[in-house]
Amino acid sequence: MGSYYLQINTEEPEVIKPASPTKKCALYLNNFDQQVFFHVEMLLVYDVGHGEYSIQLGDDLRDDGGAMIESFPEEVPLLTVQVTRFRCGGFILGFFISHVVMDGISISDFLHDFATITRGEAVELAPRDPDRSCFRHRSPPLVTRDHPELAALPATPAKLLFNPSSWYDATAPLPIAFKTFSFTARDLAALKSRALADGSLNSCSTFQALTAHVWRARTAAMGLDPAAISKLFVVISIRDKLKAPPHFPERFLGNGVIAAPCVNTTAAELRENSLTFAVRRIQETIASVDEGYIRSELDWCHVKGHGIIDLPGGMIITTWSRLGFDAVDFGCGRPAYVAAPVNDRREYVLVLSSCKNDGGVNLFMGMDFDKMAKLEALLKV
């Protein structure tokens, strides 16, 4: 096999400041914000080359810089953008965004506003509203539901809690492999058909069928003890679930999602039952997240000081495929590829747009190196 050499040129990172002074104020962080004390990584790949000179590995690859996360060893900025440019004309935009500040929906809103301004156009709507008071705990707190899916977080200074470098070693080798799996529109239709085959379900969304399939495959690949709970958390938006005041701001910038938990299903149940069984469990889980559940979780977290999802060993799945990341246009068209870089969060599964406008999706997830081959086989439709 031939060798490939990359000539990489980097530039010093710089801090981009507002053109004019901005208002300084403290931002209230609710208990949902404090559950997601990590940064979200995203790559938007723009192929603006021509023919054989499109983005590819080889002598034409170089990097003209951007802000490298490692350059900041002290505090990590809430937002870092890295631009990797190629001689062919294509480029990759890498974003490193604090999840404490915003969720996927808000990130998409921000990127579209960012792209609009970059194209020289005006953002006509009112500024985004970061007010999170709609998620304040009740006074006095009232925990009305059981929350076996939550764990109390030890008292940790905020400066350490919200700084990634304080709770994992970014230089340590990862014991897990990551891969992007592609599911065509035909694959997704087949999964839905399989879930509805016995007629016991009234309906089944594409996301529910795919989630059930991945949940079963991942559980089997991990080789869990049959009696072990195979924990599943489904990230859903709660923007339309709060009926009592204070209501959601119309142009909210923050975290308006929750991880709907399924923590009562064993590995044996998933293995011995059909895809329909897993879909039904997922539907029941999503339906259980009403306003009462949301308020109860906020109050539980307040009573415990901090509350986080009891995730280790489980799986949390979130879909970015319908958030519009594949339509972010900085002036050279839509991205050819949307991806997430390798990270340390083995439990997280991302559903991404295929960027082909063909009804298919990509699935980004990790697995232990020695179990990845089994996962690949089990995920085939």
Tab-separated table of C-alpha atoms in Angstrom:
chain	number	residue	atom	x	y	z
A	1	MET	CA	0.000	0.000	0.000
A	2	GLY	CA	1.178	3.506	-0.767
A	3	SER	CA	1.851	6.143	1.847
A	4	TYR	CA	-0.074	9.371	2.173
A	5	TYR	CA	1.493	12.553	3.465
A	6	LEU	CA	-0.448	15.529	4.679
A	7	GLN	CA	1.009	18.993	4.611
A	8	ILE	CA	-0.771	20.900	7.333
A	9	ASN	CA	-0.410	24.611	7.925
A	10	THR	CA	-2.017	26.065	11.030
A	11	GLU	CA	-2.687	29.591	12.163
A	12	GLU	CA	-2.830	31.000	15.636
A	13	PRO	CA	-6.346	31.028	17.127
A	14	GLU	CA	-7.991	34.368	17.598
A	15	VAL	CA	-10.881	35.630	19.667
A	16	ILE	CA	-13.703	37.124	17.610
A	17	LYS	CA	-15.243	40.007	19.539
A	18	PRO	CA	-18.537	41.860	18.944
A	19	ALA	CA	-18.281	44.941	16.753
A	20	SER	CA	-19.831	46.985	19.552
A	21	PRO	CA	-20.161	46.531	23.330
A	22	THR	CA	-22.762	43.995	24.432
A	23	LYS	CA	-24.774	43.762	27.607
A	24	LYS	CA	-23.096	41.817	30.386
A	25	CYS	CA	-25.332	39.805	32.697
A	26	ALA	CA	-25.469	36.537	34.592
A	27	LEU	CA	-27.328	33.735	32.827
A	28	TYR	CA	-29.524	31.564	35.011
A	29	LEU	CA	-28.808	27.879	34.435
A	30	ASN	CA	-31.670	25.552	35.237
A	31	ASN	CA	-31.369	21.921	36.261
A	32	PHE	CA	-31.658	20.719	32.664
A	33	ASP	CA	-28.728	22.934	31.637
A	34	GLN	CA	-26.620	21.412	34.380
A	35	GLN	CA	-27.245	17.868	33.146
A	36	VAL	CA	-25.376	18.516	29.896
A	37	PHE	CA	-22.043	19.840	31.127
A	38	PHE	CA	-20.131	19.013	27.960
A	39	HIS	CA	-19.499	20.529	24.553
A	40	VAL	CA	-21.205	19.434	21.351
A	41	GLU	CA	-18.900	18.791	18.388
A	42	MET	CA	-20.077	19.079	14.799
A	43	LEU	CA	-18.477	19.023	11.365
A	44	LEU	CA	-20.049	20.608	8.284
A	45	VAL	CA	-18.231	19.550	5.112
A	46	TYR	CA	-18.557	21.740	2.019
A	47	ASP	CA	-17.425	20.231	-1.270
A	48	VAL	CA	-16.991	23.187	-3.617
A	49	GLY	CA	-14.294	21.582	-5.742
A	50	HIS	CA	-14.741	20.237	-9.251
A	51	GLY	CA	-14.658	16.648	-10.418
A	52	GLU	CA	-11.628	14.659	-9.307
A	53	TYR	CA	-10.299	17.609	-7.346
A	54	SER	CA	-13.053	17.490	-4.750
A	55	ILE	CA	-12.163	17.013	-1.082
A	56	GLN	CA	-10.056	13.893	-0.636
A	57	LEU	CA	-7.084	12.565	1.264
A	58	GLY	CA	-3.784	12.997	-0.526
A	59	ASP	CA	-1.187	15.565	-1.435
A	60	ASP	CA	-3.849	18.214	-2.015
A	61	LEU	CA	-4.941	18.165	1.626
A	62	ARG	CA	-3.860	21.009	3.840
A	63	ASP	CA	-5.243	22.947	6.771
A	64	ASP	CA	-5.119	26.717	6.800
A	65	GLY	CA	-6.109	26.872	10.385
A	66	GLY	CA	-8.775	27.890	12.756
A	67	ALA	CA	-9.087	27.781	16.498
A	68	MET	CA	-7.726	24.588	18.015
A	69	ILE	CA	-9.400	23.591	21.264
A	70	GLU	CA	-6.110	22.526	22.822
A	71	SER	CA	-4.812	26.074	22.460
A	72	PHE	CA	-7.102	27.332	25.165
A	73	PRO	CA	-5.012	24.260	28.357
A	74	GLU	CA	-7.111	26.794	31.057
A	75	GLU	CA	-10.876	27.672	30.200
A	76	VAL	CA	-12.694	26.310	27.182
A	77	PRO	CA	-14.752	28.956	25.304
A	78	LEU	CA	-18.487	28.493	25.010
A	79	LEU	CA	-18.080	28.513	21.227
A	80	THR	CA	-15.065	27.622	19.122
A	81	VAL	CA	-15.038	27.462	15.330
A	82	GLN	CA	-12.307	25.744	13.335
A	83	VAL	CA	-11.989	26.179	9.569
A	84	THR	CA	-10.071	23.550	7.608
A	85	ARG	CA	-9.511	24.636	4.016
A	86	PHE	CA	-8.354	22.476	1.135
A	87	ARG	CA	-6.488	23.344	-2.047
A	88	CYS	CA	-9.403	22.034	-4.081
A	89	GLY	CA	-11.576	24.846	-2.693
A	90	GLY	CA	-13.606	22.758	-0.286
A	91	PHE	CA	-13.573	23.305	3.434
A	92	ILE	CA	-14.783	21.901	6.742
A	93	LEU	CA	-16.330	23.979	9.491
A	94	GLY	CA	-15.883	22.443	12.918
A	95	PHE	CA	-17.994	23.727	15.799
A	96	PHE	CA	-17.348	23.133	19.496
A	97	ILE	CA	-20.388	24.487	21.358
A	98	SER	CA	-21.244	24.306	25.033
A	99	HIS	CA	-24.372	22.211	25.532
A	100	VAL	CA	-24.955	24.203	28.700
A	101	VAL	CA	-25.708	27.189	26.466
A	102	MET	CA	-27.947	25.538	23.867
A	103	ASP	CA	-29.444	22.324	22.553
A	104	GLY	CA	-29.553	20.999	18.993
A	105	ILE	CA	-32.551	23.098	17.966
A	106	SER	CA	-30.940	26.274	19.285
A	107	ILE	CA	-27.608	25.353	17.691
A	108	SER	CA	-29.345	24.977	14.339
A	109	ASP	CA	-31.055	28.357	14.784
A	110	PHE	CA	-27.708	29.933	15.675
A	111	LEU	CA	-25.890	28.401	12.694
A	112	HIS	CA	-28.585	29.523	10.264
A	113	ASP	CA	-28.405	33.071	11.670
A	114	PHE	CA	-24.606	32.901	11.465
A	115	ALA	CA	-24.784	31.737	7.830
A	116	THR	CA	-27.315	34.427	6.922
A	117	ILE	CA	-25.019	37.158	8.234
A	118	THR	CA	-22.019	35.554	6.493
A	119	ARG	CA	-23.880	35.736	3.187
A	120	GLY	CA	-24.294	39.471	3.752
A	121	GLU	CA	-28.001	39.265	4.467
A	122	ALA	CA	-29.868	40.712	7.422
A	123	VAL	CA	-31.419	38.566	10.159
A	124	GLU	CA	-34.895	40.043	10.088
A	125	LEU	CA	-36.420	38.438	13.171
A	126	ALA	CA	-35.962	39.525	16.779
A	127	PRO	CA	-32.863	38.313	18.644
A	128	ARG	CA	-32.952	34.894	20.292
A	129	ASP	CA	-34.153	34.863	23.892
A	130	PRO	CA	-31.888	33.041	26.412
A	131	ASP	CA	-34.343	33.392	29.330
A	132	ARG	CA	-34.635	29.972	31.033
A	133	SER	CA	-37.030	31.001	33.827
A	134	CYS	CA	-39.693	28.692	32.385
A	135	PHE	CA	-37.550	25.849	33.714
A	136	ARG	CA	-37.176	27.054	37.280
A	137	HIS	CA	-37.976	24.519	39.946
A	138	ARG	CA	-41.153	24.985	41.948
A	139	SER	CA	-41.129	26.582	45.374
A	140	PRO	CA	-41.474	24.493	47.380
A	141	PRO	CA	-40.272	21.630	45.166
A	142	LEU	CA	-42.754	18.821	44.585
A	143	VAL	CA	-41.391	15.487	43.352
A	144	THR	CA	-44.408	13.546	42.073
A	145	ARG	CA	-42.734	10.791	40.015
A	146	ASP	CA	-40.154	8.130	40.613
A	147	HIS	CA	-36.901	8.959	38.862
A	148	PRO	CA	-34.765	5.797	38.786
A	149	GLU	CA	-33.138	7.180	35.627
A	150	LEU	CA	-31.424	9.988	37.546
A	151	ALA	CA	-28.344	10.059	39.736
A	152	ALA	CA	-27.258	12.759	42.151
A	153	LEU	CA	-24.083	14.515	41.068
A	154	PRO	CA	-21.426	15.076	43.725
A	155	ALA	CA	-20.909	18.682	44.714
A	156	THR	CA	-18.468	20.033	42.133
A	157	PRO	CA	-17.345	23.644	41.625
A	158	ALA	CA	-18.950	25.051	38.488
A	159	LYS	CA	-15.564	26.004	37.026
A	160	LEU	CA	-14.574	22.328	37.086
A	161	LEU	CA	-17.976	20.901	36.224
A	162	PHE	CA	-18.329	22.862	32.986
A	163	ASN	CA	-14.698	22.529	31.829
A	164	PRO	CA	-14.185	19.321	29.796
A	165	SER	CA	-10.461	19.183	30.521
A	166	SER	CA	-11.232	18.726	34.221
A	167	TRP	CA	-13.105	15.442	33.867
A	168	TYR	CA	-11.451	13.559	31.009
A	169	ASP	CA	-8.016	13.262	29.484
A	170	ALA	CA	-8.314	14.342	25.854
A	171	THR	CA	-4.889	12.835	25.068
A	172	ALA	CA	-5.663	9.338	26.359
A	173	PRO	CA	-6.392	6.653	23.726
A	174	LEU	CA	-10.050	5.757	23.428
A	175	PRO	CA	-10.912	2.078	24.060
A	176	ILE	CA	-13.794	2.346	21.630
A	177	ALA	CA	-14.266	2.510	17.875
A	178	PHE	CA	-16.638	4.919	16.152
A	179	LYS	CA	-18.388	4.384	12.867
A	180	THR	CA	-21.038	5.984	10.670
A	181	PHE	CA	-23.697	3.561	9.447
A	182	SER	CA	-25.878	4.453	6.462
A	183	PHE	CA	-29.559	3.554	6.274
A	184	THR	CA	-31.325	4.082	2.958
A	185	ALA	CA	-34.951	5.062	2.589
A	186	ARG	CA	-35.632	1.423	1.681
A	187	ASP	CA	-33.926	0.237	4.886
A	188	LEU	CA	-36.018	2.593	6.999
A	189	ALA	CA	-39.233	1.545	5.247
A	190	ALA	CA	-38.369	-2.105	5.872
A	191	LEU	CA	-37.859	-1.448	9.595
A	192	LYS	CA	-41.210	0.337	9.851
A	193	SER	CA	-42.917	-2.488	7.982
A	194	ARG	CA	-41.351	-5.046	10.314
A	195	ALA	CA	-42.488	-3.108	13.396
A	196	LEU	CA	-46.075	-2.892	12.118
A	197	ALA	CA	-46.231	-6.446	10.771
A	198	ASP	CA	-48.346	-8.056	13.500
A	199	GLY	CA	-50.910	-5.238	13.536
A	200	SER	CA	-50.618	-4.544	17.273
A	201	LEU	CA	-49.264	-1.005	16.793
A	202	ASN	CA	-51.485	1.765	15.440
A	203	SER	CA	-48.514	3.645	14.051
A	204	CYS	CA	-44.739	3.788	14.099
A	205	SER	CA	-42.469	6.646	13.098
A	206	THR	CA	-39.252	6.124	11.173
A	207	PHE	CA	-37.265	7.370	14.162
A	208	GLN	CA	-39.005	4.930	16.533
A	209	ALA	CA	-38.357	1.969	14.235
A	210	LEU	CA	-34.699	2.917	13.763
A	211	THR	CA	-34.218	3.531	17.494
A	212	ALA	CA	-35.713	0.146	18.341
A	213	HIS	CA	-33.460	-1.559	15.802
A	214	VAL	CA	-30.319	0.139	17.115
A	215	TRP	CA	-31.277	-0.492	20.744
A	216	ARG	CA	-31.700	-4.224	20.141
A	217	ALA	CA	-28.515	-4.498	18.052
A	218	ARG	CA	-26.384	-2.561	20.511
A	219	THR	CA	-27.684	-4.552	23.485
A	220	ALA	CA	-26.901	-7.846	21.740
A	221	ALA	CA	-23.454	-6.678	20.613
A	222	MET	CA	-22.535	-5.630	24.139
A	223	GLY	CA	-23.336	-9.112	25.430
A	224	LEU	CA	-25.256	-7.870	28.455
A	225	ASP	CA	-26.326	-10.343	31.096
A	226	PRO	CA	-29.898	-11.446	30.250
A	227	ALA	CA	-31.209	-10.055	33.538
A	228	ALA	CA	-29.418	-6.709	33.174
A	229	ILE	CA	-31.454	-3.599	32.443
A	230	SER	CA	-30.754	-2.280	28.957
A	231	LYS	CA	-31.206	1.413	29.594
A	232	LEU	CA	-32.441	3.613	26.768
A	233	PHE	CA	-32.824	7.388	26.749
A	234	VAL	CA	-34.566	9.123	23.858
A	235	VAL	CA	-33.900	12.854	23.486
A	236	ILE	CA	-37.149	14.682	22.734
A	237	SER	CA	-38.134	18.335	22.522
A	238	ILE	CA	-40.335	19.668	25.295
A	239	ARG	CA	-40.969	23.057	23.723
A	240	ASP	CA	-44.664	22.276	23.271
A	241	LYS	CA	-45.175	20.413	26.549
A	242	LEU	CA	-45.177	23.289	29.040
A	243	LYS	CA	-48.744	24.552	29.345
A	244	ALA	CA	-48.648	26.405	32.677
A	245	PRO	CA	-46.801	29.725	32.956
A	246	PRO	CA	-44.102	30.771	32.627
A	247	HIS	CA	-44.273	29.727	28.980
A	248	PHE	CA	-41.459	29.071	26.565
A	249	PRO	CA	-40.017	32.215	24.930
A	250	GLU	CA	-41.041	32.428	21.284
A	251	ARG	CA	-37.426	32.508	20.012
A	252	PHE	CA	-35.815	30.510	22.786
A	253	LEU	CA	-32.039	30.029	22.914
A	254	GLY	CA	-31.187	27.315	25.405
A	255	ASN	CA	-31.937	23.714	26.307
A	256	GLY	CA	-35.506	22.670	25.583
A	257	VAL	CA	-35.000	18.919	25.393
A	258	ILE	CA	-35.213	16.054	27.834
A	259	ALA	CA	-34.048	12.447	27.786
A	260	ALA	CA	-37.148	10.263	27.955
A	261	PRO	CA	-36.049	7.168	29.947
A	262	CYS	CA	-36.760	3.493	29.454
A	263	VAL	CA	-35.090	1.807	32.411
A	264	ASN	CA	-37.331	-1.206	32.974
A	265	THR	CA	-36.464	-3.466	30.039
A	266	THR	CA	-33.996	-6.314	30.342
A	267	ALA	CA	-31.528	-7.538	27.751
A	268	ALA	CA	-33.412	-10.846	27.623
A	269	GLU	CA	-36.691	-9.114	26.821
A	270	LEU	CA	-35.114	-7.266	23.913
A	271	ARG	CA	-33.478	-10.425	22.608
A	272	GLU	CA	-36.505	-12.707	22.949
A	273	ASN	CA	-39.147	-10.324	21.638
A	274	SER	CA	-39.699	-8.722	18.240
A	275	LEU	CA	-38.885	-5.258	16.949
A	276	THR	CA	-42.535	-4.401	17.670
A	277	PHE	CA	-41.934	-4.981	21.381
A	278	ALA	CA	-39.026	-2.512	21.416
A	279	VAL	CA	-41.015	0.104	19.461
A	280	ARG	CA	-43.898	-0.194	21.920
A	281	ARG	CA	-41.516	0.374	24.840
A	282	ILE	CA	-40.138	3.469	23.099
A	283	GLN	CA	-43.603	4.869	22.403
A	284	GLU	CA	-44.619	4.351	26.031
A	285	THR	CA	-41.440	6.078	27.170
A	286	ILE	CA	-41.969	9.136	24.982
A	287	ALA	CA	-45.639	9.376	25.982
A	288	SER	CA	-44.715	9.355	29.685
A	289	VAL	CA	-42.904	12.684	29.403
A	290	ASP	CA	-45.660	15.184	30.114
A	291	GLU	CA	-45.576	18.464	31.999
A	292	GLY	CA	-45.955	16.663	35.325
A	293	TYR	CA	-42.893	14.551	34.615
A	294	ILE	CA	-40.855	17.572	33.492
A	295	ARG	CA	-41.697	19.604	36.590
A	296	SER	CA	-41.045	16.613	38.847
A	297	GLU	CA	-37.592	16.059	37.341
A	298	LEU	CA	-36.661	19.723	37.770
A	299	ASP	CA	-37.704	19.542	41.413
A	300	TRP	CA	-35.898	16.226	41.978
A	301	CYS	CA	-32.681	17.740	40.658
A	302	HIS	CA	-33.117	20.773	42.904
A	303	VAL	CA	-33.675	18.639	45.982
A	304	LYS	CA	-30.580	16.558	45.203
A	305	GLY	CA	-28.449	19.616	44.477
A	306	HIS	CA	-27.581	18.331	40.997
A	307	GLY	CA	-29.137	15.546	39.006
A	308	ILE	CA	-27.776	13.820	35.921
A	309	ILE	CA	-28.937	10.964	33.718
A	310	ASP	CA	-27.731	7.622	35.094
A	311	LEU	CA	-26.300	6.802	31.681
A	312	PRO	CA	-23.283	4.469	32.054
A	313	GLY	CA	-23.971	1.170	30.332
A	314	GLY	CA	-27.033	2.521	28.571
A	315	MET	CA	-27.700	4.291	25.302
A	316	ILE	CA	-28.967	7.782	24.559
A	317	ILE	CA	-30.133	8.571	21.043
A	318	THR	CA	-30.792	11.968	19.528
A	319	THR	CA	-31.740	12.934	16.012
A	320	TRP	CA	-30.081	15.784	14.156
A	321	SER	CA	-31.425	14.682	10.804
A	322	ARG	CA	-34.430	17.016	10.893
A	323	LEU	CA	-32.838	20.041	12.552
A	324	GLY	CA	-31.669	21.646	9.319
A	325	PHE	CA	-27.915	21.226	9.729
A	326	ASP	CA	-27.820	19.912	6.163
A	327	ALA	CA	-29.218	23.243	4.911
A	328	VAL	CA	-26.727	25.656	6.530
A	329	ASP	CA	-25.463	27.752	3.610
A	330	PHE	CA	-22.529	30.111	4.221
A	331	GLY	CA	-22.628	31.274	0.623
A	332	CYS	CA	-21.379	28.228	-1.267
A	333	GLY	CA	-24.362	25.922	-1.029
A	334	ARG	CA	-25.430	23.225	1.374
A	335	PRO	CA	-22.970	20.900	3.097
A	336	ALA	CA	-22.119	17.640	1.363
A	337	TYR	CA	-21.701	15.877	4.686
A	338	VAL	CA	-22.678	16.457	8.319
A	339	ALA	CA	-20.787	14.506	10.937
A	340	ALA	CA	-19.614	14.368	14.511
A	341	PRO	CA	-15.936	13.813	15.347
A	342	VAL	CA	-14.779	10.995	17.582
A	343	ASN	CA	-15.410	11.766	21.242
A	344	ASP	CA	-15.361	10.057	24.619
A	345	ARG	CA	-19.114	9.515	24.949
A	346	ARG	CA	-19.650	5.879	24.045
A	347	GLU	CA	-23.319	5.906	25.065
A	348	TYR	CA	-24.382	8.607	22.606
A	349	VAL	CA	-25.945	7.707	19.263
A	350	LEU	CA	-26.567	10.421	16.670
A	351	VAL	CA	-29.002	10.226	13.769
A	352	LEU	CA	-27.670	12.483	11.011
A	353	SER	CA	-28.919	13.593	7.621
A	354	SER	CA	-27.390	11.773	4.669
A	355	CYS	CA	-27.261	15.182	2.917
A	356	LYS	CA	-28.469	13.434	-0.256
A	357	ASN	CA	-32.125	14.425	-0.030
A	358	ASP	CA	-33.005	10.787	-0.665
A	359	GLY	CA	-34.809	9.927	2.560
A	360	GLY	CA	-31.833	8.132	4.056
A	361	VAL	CA	-29.964	8.858	7.290
A	362	ASN	CA	-26.547	8.232	8.782
A	363	LEU	CA	-26.025	6.827	12.249
A	364	PHE	CA	-22.914	7.773	14.252
A	365	MET	CA	-22.087	5.616	17.257
A	366	GLY	CA	-19.299	3.956	19.171
A	367	MET	CA	-18.645	0.456	20.436
A	368	ASP	CA	-15.806	-1.462	22.082
A	369	PHE	CA	-13.217	-2.382	19.455
A	370	ASP	CA	-13.698	-6.116	19.937
A	371	LYS	CA	-17.495	-5.816	19.597
A	372	MET	CA	-17.765	-3.484	16.610
A	373	ALA	CA	-17.818	-6.293	14.018
A	374	LYS	CA	-20.770	-7.909	15.786
A	375	LEU	CA	-22.591	-4.582	15.944
A	376	GLU	CA	-22.036	-4.056	12.211
A	377	ALA	CA	-23.590	-7.442	11.456
A	378	LEU	CA	-26.567	-6.880	13.749
A	379	LEU	CA	-27.340	-3.432	12.323
A	380	LYS	CA	-27.800	-4.736	8.789
A	381	VAL	CA	-31.455	-4.533	7.723
